[in-house]
Amino acid sequence: MRLFGGLLLSLALTLLGLLVVTFIIGRVMPIDPVLKIVGERATQAQYDAAYRALGLDQPLWRQFAIYVWDVLHGNFGMSISTGHPVVSDLKRVFPATLELAALGTLIGVSVGVPLGVIAAARRGGWIDQIARVVALVGYSMPIFWLGLMGLLVFYGILGWVGGPGRQGILFDGMVTERTGMILIDSLIAGDWAAFRDAFSHIILPATLLGYFSLAYISRMTRSFMLEQMSSEYILTARVKGLSETRVIWRHAFRNIAVPLVTVIALSFASLLEGSVLTEIIFSWPGIGQYVTKAMLAGDMNAVLGGTVVIGTCFIGLNLLSDILYRILDPRSE
């Protein structure tokens, strides 16, 4: 109970810090929110009325209190770009990013973890060298270049994948939205043609994101495994005659599960906040593209709303990894 209370207090303080940062950003940006709403041809009376309506004539502490109250009630204001409440826009675009980042993380984990384990077990061998090259390319290649090359080769030349966007023209708007994630919604609807179409569109951007996640996860897994493989208990297990497979996966890998959870959680959070270029290249209607367009249009309500949502997800994933950390290793309590 004490531990649970400590986690909640930590979560509340972190969220408060996030709100303080976003509030300050909203006040120091060289963008006049009133002018963005009323337009440059508005009279002084119209400008003053909008200024008071936004609460900008109030002291800063009162403005911050109103901001926190609105955020806690899901009120991020109206978006100048779309003319809709920001929370409605976020409900529409966030599931697209969540779906893309989740599939990218799944690809990164399913390939990166075994690759890192095998690279550590065969240290200096050809698999280790391949894993090193794969990670190096993943770290160094600009994602926009890989995305453009991927579209050119796999969509333009080979025709193996769908083009930009979440769905083709024939299926656009044909699946009833339940979760906002088109793969899950098409499965719920039992529409396999729509599922195949959606999968053909998501697989290339998700693979690119998964590749960058793979590069990070495989190197961290290798590092954790090398530390365990040099431990005395591993030598003891080998002396007892256990098979190498059992030594690696049953003993060494079990002990790296705890830090690996944190690595995977941080990788997933990074994909949620860092998929902007991928979304722009693939015309993916996610939160990264939404915030970018809002930033270019000076739509600060949308920018701050998107920032708060992504920041909250990051905090939530860190909290989840802490809880899993304690479940997997009770000694950490």
Short mmCIF file of C-alpha atoms in Angstrom, two decimals:
data_model
loop_
_atom_site.label_atom_id
_atom_site.label_comp_id
_atom_site.label_asym_id
_atom_site.label_seq_id
_atom_site.Cartn_x
_atom_site.Cartn_y
_atom_site.Cartn_z
CA MET A 1 0.00 0.00 0.00
CA ARG A 2 2.87 2.32 0.87
CA LEU A 3 4.54 1.46 -2.42
CA PHE A 4 1.31 2.11 -4.33
CA GLY A 5 0.93 5.48 -2.61
CA GLY A 6 4.50 6.40 -3.50
CA LEU A 7 3.93 5.53 -7.15
CA LEU A 8 0.75 7.62 -7.26
CA LEU A 9 2.51 10.58 -5.65
CA SER A 10 5.38 10.27 -8.12
CA LEU A 11 2.89 10.09 -11.01
CA ALA A 12 0.99 13.17 -9.78
CA LEU A 13 4.16 15.23 -9.36
CA THR A 14 5.46 14.24 -12.79
CA LEU A 15 2.15 15.12 -14.43
CA LEU A 16 2.16 18.46 -12.61
CA GLY A 17 5.66 19.11 -13.91
CA LEU A 18 4.51 18.26 -17.43
CA LEU A 19 1.63 20.73 -17.14
CA VAL A 20 3.96 23.44 -15.83
CA VAL A 21 6.29 22.95 -18.80
CA THR A 22 3.50 22.97 -21.39
CA PHE A 23 1.91 26.04 -19.74
CA ILE A 24 5.22 27.94 -19.89
CA ILE A 25 5.75 26.88 -23.52
CA GLY A 26 2.30 28.20 -24.37
CA ARG A 27 3.17 31.57 -22.82
CA VAL A 28 6.69 32.08 -24.17
CA MET A 29 6.03 31.07 -27.78
CA PRO A 30 6.13 34.14 -30.06
CA ILE A 31 2.58 33.46 -31.24
CA ASP A 32 -0.39 35.61 -30.29
CA PRO A 33 -3.26 33.14 -29.66
CA VAL A 34 -5.81 35.97 -29.71
CA LEU A 35 -4.67 37.19 -33.12
CA LYS A 36 -4.80 33.63 -34.45
CA ILE A 37 -8.46 33.44 -33.42
CA VAL A 38 -9.81 36.87 -34.38
CA GLY A 39 -7.58 37.44 -37.41
CA GLU A 40 -5.51 40.46 -38.40
CA ARG A 41 -8.55 42.48 -39.54
CA ALA A 42 -10.29 42.36 -36.16
CA THR A 43 -11.02 45.61 -34.35
CA GLN A 44 -9.42 46.43 -31.02
CA ALA A 45 -12.74 45.78 -29.27
CA GLN A 46 -12.98 42.32 -30.83
CA TYR A 47 -9.36 41.64 -29.87
CA ASP A 48 -9.95 42.73 -26.28
CA ALA A 49 -13.11 40.62 -26.00
CA ALA A 50 -11.28 37.51 -27.21
CA TYR A 51 -8.36 38.32 -24.89
CA ARG A 52 -10.69 38.36 -21.89
CA ALA A 53 -12.59 35.28 -23.08
CA LEU A 54 -9.32 33.29 -23.13
CA GLY A 55 -8.61 34.42 -19.57
CA LEU A 56 -5.36 36.13 -20.57
CA ASP A 57 -6.26 39.21 -18.48
CA GLN A 58 -6.05 37.06 -15.33
CA PRO A 59 -2.91 36.71 -13.16
CA LEU A 60 -0.55 33.92 -14.28
CA TRP A 61 -1.26 31.71 -11.25
CA ARG A 62 -4.97 31.89 -12.02
CA GLN A 63 -4.36 31.15 -15.68
CA PHE A 64 -2.33 28.09 -14.66
CA ALA A 65 -5.05 26.91 -12.29
CA ILE A 66 -7.64 27.24 -15.07
CA TYR A 67 -5.29 25.40 -17.45
CA VAL A 68 -4.81 22.50 -15.02
CA TRP A 69 -8.55 22.32 -14.35
CA ASP A 70 -9.34 22.23 -18.08
CA VAL A 71 -6.71 19.57 -18.81
CA LEU A 72 -7.95 17.37 -15.97
CA HIS A 73 -11.43 17.61 -17.50
CA GLY A 74 -10.16 16.82 -21.00
CA ASN A 75 -10.65 20.36 -22.28
CA PHE A 76 -7.76 21.49 -24.47
CA GLY A 77 -9.78 24.21 -26.21
CA MET A 78 -10.64 24.53 -29.88
CA SER A 79 -8.24 23.84 -32.71
CA ILE A 80 -7.80 26.77 -35.08
CA SER A 81 -6.63 24.41 -37.84
CA THR A 82 -9.61 22.04 -37.86
CA GLY A 83 -12.30 24.06 -36.10
CA HIS A 84 -12.99 21.09 -33.80
CA PRO A 85 -12.31 20.58 -30.10
CA VAL A 86 -8.70 19.46 -29.71
CA VAL A 87 -9.76 16.46 -27.62
CA SER A 88 -11.94 15.24 -30.53
CA ASP A 89 -9.02 15.58 -32.93
CA LEU A 90 -6.74 13.70 -30.52
CA LYS A 91 -9.28 10.87 -30.20
CA ARG A 92 -9.18 10.58 -33.98
CA VAL A 93 -5.41 10.75 -34.59
CA PHE A 94 -3.91 9.12 -31.50
CA PRO A 95 -5.14 5.55 -32.22
CA ALA A 96 -3.41 5.72 -35.62
CA THR A 97 -0.07 6.51 -33.99
CA LEU A 98 -0.65 3.96 -31.23
CA GLU A 99 -1.36 1.25 -33.79
CA LEU A 100 1.73 2.13 -35.84
CA ALA A 101 4.05 2.35 -32.81
CA ALA A 102 2.70 -0.88 -31.29
CA LEU A 103 3.29 -2.85 -34.48
CA GLY A 104 6.74 -1.27 -34.86
CA THR A 105 7.64 -2.23 -31.30
CA LEU A 106 6.34 -5.76 -31.84
CA ILE A 107 8.60 -6.13 -34.87
CA GLY A 108 11.55 -4.61 -33.01
CA VAL A 109 11.13 -6.89 -29.98
CA SER A 110 10.44 -10.11 -31.90
CA VAL A 111 13.63 -9.66 -33.96
CA GLY A 112 15.83 -7.52 -31.72
CA VAL A 113 15.70 -9.62 -28.54
CA PRO A 114 16.63 -12.99 -30.14
CA LEU A 115 19.28 -11.25 -32.26
CA GLY A 116 20.83 -9.63 -29.19
CA VAL A 117 20.81 -12.91 -27.23
CA ILE A 118 22.38 -14.90 -30.06
CA ALA A 119 24.95 -12.15 -30.72
CA ALA A 120 26.03 -12.30 -27.07
CA ALA A 121 26.12 -16.09 -27.02
CA ARG A 122 28.20 -16.11 -30.25
CA ARG A 123 30.34 -13.14 -29.35
CA GLY A 124 32.76 -12.24 -32.15
CA GLY A 125 31.06 -14.66 -34.56
CA TRP A 126 29.39 -13.84 -37.85
CA ILE A 127 25.95 -13.41 -36.23
CA ASP A 128 27.45 -10.88 -33.81
CA GLN A 129 29.03 -9.00 -36.72
CA ILE A 130 25.73 -8.96 -38.62
CA ALA A 131 23.89 -7.70 -35.54
CA ARG A 132 26.48 -4.94 -35.16
CA VAL A 133 26.10 -3.83 -38.79
CA VAL A 134 22.29 -3.95 -38.54
CA ALA A 135 22.36 -1.79 -35.41
CA LEU A 136 24.87 0.63 -36.92
CA VAL A 137 22.78 1.11 -40.05
CA GLY A 138 19.65 1.48 -37.93
CA TYR A 139 21.24 4.22 -35.86
CA SER A 140 22.91 6.13 -38.69
CA MET A 141 20.46 6.02 -41.63
CA PRO A 142 17.99 8.94 -41.72
CA ILE A 143 14.48 7.54 -41.46
CA PHE A 144 13.12 9.91 -44.11
CA TRP A 145 15.62 8.49 -46.63
CA LEU A 146 14.77 4.90 -45.75
CA GLY A 147 11.07 5.74 -45.97
CA LEU A 148 11.39 7.29 -49.41
CA MET A 149 13.52 4.38 -50.66
CA GLY A 150 11.05 1.91 -49.19
CA LEU A 151 8.15 3.58 -50.97
CA LEU A 152 10.10 3.67 -54.24
CA VAL A 153 11.16 0.02 -54.13
CA PHE A 154 8.33 -1.85 -52.37
CA TYR A 155 5.40 0.31 -53.53
CA GLY A 156 6.49 2.04 -56.73
CA ILE A 157 8.55 -0.76 -58.35
CA LEU A 158 7.58 -4.08 -56.76
CA GLY A 159 4.02 -3.20 -55.71
CA TRP A 160 4.29 -5.41 -52.62
CA VAL A 161 2.77 -2.91 -50.20
CA GLY A 162 0.01 -0.32 -50.18
CA GLY A 163 0.87 3.31 -50.74
CA PRO A 164 0.72 6.25 -48.33
CA GLY A 165 -2.20 6.57 -45.96
CA ARG A 166 -3.97 4.05 -43.72
CA GLN A 167 -6.26 2.57 -46.38
CA GLY A 168 -6.82 2.48 -50.10
CA ILE A 169 -9.55 4.59 -51.71
CA LEU A 170 -11.93 1.60 -52.02
CA PHE A 171 -11.86 0.92 -48.26
CA ASP A 172 -11.60 4.46 -46.92
CA GLY A 173 -14.39 4.98 -44.39
CA MET A 174 -15.91 1.54 -45.04
CA VAL A 175 -14.99 0.06 -41.65
CA THR A 176 -16.96 1.19 -38.61
CA GLU A 177 -14.65 2.82 -36.09
CA ARG A 178 -14.70 1.22 -32.64
CA THR A 179 -11.16 1.54 -31.36
CA GLY A 180 -9.78 3.87 -34.05
CA MET A 181 -7.16 1.23 -34.90
CA ILE A 182 -8.03 0.07 -38.37
CA LEU A 183 -6.53 -3.43 -38.08
CA ILE A 184 -8.53 -4.22 -34.94
CA ASP A 185 -11.70 -2.55 -36.24
CA SER A 186 -11.60 -4.52 -39.49
CA LEU A 187 -11.09 -7.76 -37.52
CA ILE A 188 -14.06 -6.92 -35.26
CA ALA A 189 -16.15 -6.22 -38.35
CA GLY A 190 -14.95 -9.49 -39.93
CA ASP A 191 -13.94 -7.57 -43.05
CA TRP A 192 -10.84 -9.48 -44.18
CA ALA A 193 -10.46 -7.52 -47.40
CA ALA A 194 -10.26 -4.28 -45.41
CA PHE A 195 -7.81 -5.94 -42.98
CA ARG A 196 -5.50 -7.01 -45.81
CA ASP A 197 -5.67 -3.55 -47.34
CA ALA A 198 -4.90 -1.86 -43.99
CA PHE A 199 -2.07 -4.31 -43.29
CA SER A 200 -0.51 -3.63 -46.70
CA HIS A 201 -0.47 0.08 -45.84
CA ILE A 202 0.90 -0.20 -42.29
CA ILE A 203 3.52 -2.89 -42.75
CA LEU A 204 6.16 -0.69 -44.43
CA PRO A 205 6.10 2.28 -41.99
CA ALA A 206 5.80 -0.13 -39.05
CA THR A 207 8.79 -2.12 -40.31
CA LEU A 208 10.85 1.06 -40.58
CA LEU A 209 9.97 2.07 -37.03
CA GLY A 210 10.57 -1.51 -35.92
CA TYR A 211 14.00 -1.43 -37.53
CA PHE A 212 15.06 1.56 -35.46
CA SER A 213 13.59 -0.04 -32.36
CA LEU A 214 15.38 -3.28 -33.24
CA ALA A 215 18.74 -1.52 -33.46
CA TYR A 216 18.39 -0.18 -29.93
CA ILE A 217 16.83 -3.27 -28.35
CA SER A 218 19.31 -5.73 -29.89
CA ARG A 219 22.34 -3.75 -28.67
CA MET A 220 20.93 -3.38 -25.16
CA THR A 221 19.98 -7.08 -25.05
CA ARG A 222 23.49 -8.04 -26.15
CA SER A 223 25.03 -5.82 -23.49
CA PHE A 224 22.83 -7.25 -20.72
CA MET A 225 23.51 -10.81 -21.85
CA LEU A 226 27.29 -10.35 -21.99
CA GLU A 227 27.24 -9.16 -18.38
CA GLN A 228 25.26 -12.23 -17.32
CA MET A 229 27.28 -14.69 -19.39
CA SER A 230 30.44 -13.70 -17.53
CA SER A 231 28.85 -14.37 -14.13
CA GLU A 232 29.91 -17.24 -11.90
CA TYR A 233 26.48 -18.85 -11.78
CA ILE A 234 26.62 -19.32 -15.57
CA LEU A 235 30.00 -21.07 -15.18
CA THR A 236 28.48 -23.23 -12.45
CA ALA A 237 25.53 -24.16 -14.68
CA ARG A 238 27.92 -25.22 -17.45
CA VAL A 239 30.04 -27.24 -15.03
CA LYS A 240 26.89 -29.07 -13.91
CA GLY A 241 26.47 -30.20 -17.51
CA LEU A 242 23.41 -28.17 -18.49
CA SER A 243 22.89 -27.66 -22.18
CA GLU A 244 24.00 -24.33 -23.66
CA THR A 245 20.43 -23.56 -24.74
CA ARG A 246 19.19 -23.99 -21.18
CA VAL A 247 22.06 -21.95 -19.74
CA ILE A 248 21.32 -19.06 -22.11
CA TRP A 249 17.54 -18.96 -22.15
CA ARG A 250 16.65 -20.45 -18.77
CA HIS A 251 19.28 -18.81 -16.59
CA ALA A 252 20.96 -15.83 -18.27
CA PHE A 253 17.94 -14.51 -20.19
CA ARG A 254 15.66 -14.74 -17.15
CA ASN A 255 17.94 -12.35 -15.28
CA ILE A 256 17.93 -9.72 -18.03
CA ALA A 257 14.12 -9.69 -18.28
CA VAL A 258 13.85 -6.93 -15.69
CA PRO A 259 16.06 -4.27 -17.34
CA LEU A 260 14.80 -5.38 -20.75
CA VAL A 261 11.25 -4.41 -19.78
CA THR A 262 12.43 -0.85 -19.17
CA VAL A 263 14.29 -0.77 -22.50
CA ILE A 264 11.23 -1.99 -24.41
CA ALA A 265 8.92 0.46 -22.63
CA LEU A 266 11.21 3.39 -23.41
CA SER A 267 11.56 2.22 -27.01
CA PHE A 268 7.77 2.11 -27.37
CA ALA A 269 7.44 5.57 -25.86
CA SER A 270 10.10 6.87 -28.23
CA LEU A 271 8.18 5.54 -31.22
CA LEU A 272 5.00 7.22 -29.96
CA GLU A 273 6.67 10.61 -29.79
CA GLY A 274 9.26 10.18 -32.51
CA SER A 275 7.27 8.92 -35.47
CA VAL A 276 6.71 12.41 -36.91
CA LEU A 277 8.89 11.97 -40.01
CA THR A 278 7.48 8.52 -40.70
CA GLU A 279 3.93 9.83 -40.47
CA ILE A 280 4.69 12.73 -42.80
CA ILE A 281 6.43 10.56 -45.42
CA PHE A 282 3.67 7.96 -45.41
CA SER A 283 0.81 10.48 -45.02
CA TRP A 284 -0.12 8.65 -41.85
CA PRO A 285 -2.88 10.61 -40.07
CA GLY A 286 -1.36 10.25 -36.61
CA ILE A 287 -0.63 12.60 -33.75
CA GLY A 288 2.86 13.46 -35.02
CA GLN A 289 1.52 14.78 -38.30
CA TYR A 290 -1.33 16.53 -36.46
CA VAL A 291 1.01 18.36 -34.07
CA THR A 292 3.40 19.28 -36.88
CA LYS A 293 0.64 20.86 -38.97
CA ALA A 294 -0.69 22.62 -35.88
CA MET A 295 2.77 24.00 -35.11
CA LEU A 296 3.16 25.36 -38.65
CA ALA A 297 -0.29 26.98 -38.38
CA GLY A 298 0.42 28.50 -34.96
CA ASP A 299 -2.39 26.39 -33.43
CA MET A 300 -1.06 26.28 -29.88
CA ASN A 301 -4.10 24.56 -28.37
CA ALA A 302 -3.52 21.56 -30.65
CA VAL A 303 0.25 21.60 -30.04
CA LEU A 304 -0.12 21.69 -26.26
CA GLY A 305 -2.88 19.09 -26.31
CA GLY A 306 -0.76 16.69 -28.36
CA THR A 307 2.26 17.36 -26.14
CA VAL A 308 0.29 16.63 -22.97
CA VAL A 309 -1.09 13.38 -24.41
CA ILE A 310 2.32 12.12 -25.55
CA GLY A 311 3.92 13.20 -22.28
CA THR A 312 1.23 11.44 -20.29
CA CYS A 313 1.79 8.25 -22.30
CA PHE A 314 5.51 8.49 -21.63
CA ILE A 315 4.87 8.87 -17.89
CA GLY A 316 2.35 6.03 -17.92
CA LEU A 317 4.77 3.68 -19.69
CA ASN A 318 7.50 4.50 -17.19
CA LEU A 319 5.10 3.77 -14.35
CA LEU A 320 4.07 0.50 -16.00
CA SER A 321 7.70 -0.55 -16.41
CA ASP A 322 8.31 0.24 -12.73
CA ILE A 323 5.38 -1.96 -11.73
CA LEU A 324 6.55 -4.81 -14.00
CA TYR A 325 10.06 -4.35 -12.63
CA ARG A 326 8.78 -5.02 -9.11
CA ILE A 327 6.64 -7.95 -10.23
CA LEU A 328 9.49 -9.65 -12.08
CA ASP A 329 12.03 -8.91 -9.35
CA PRO A 330 10.45 -8.54 -5.88
CA ARG A 331 13.91 -7.76 -4.46
CA SER A 332 13.72 -4.31 -6.10
CA GLU A 333 11.07 -3.28 -3.56
#
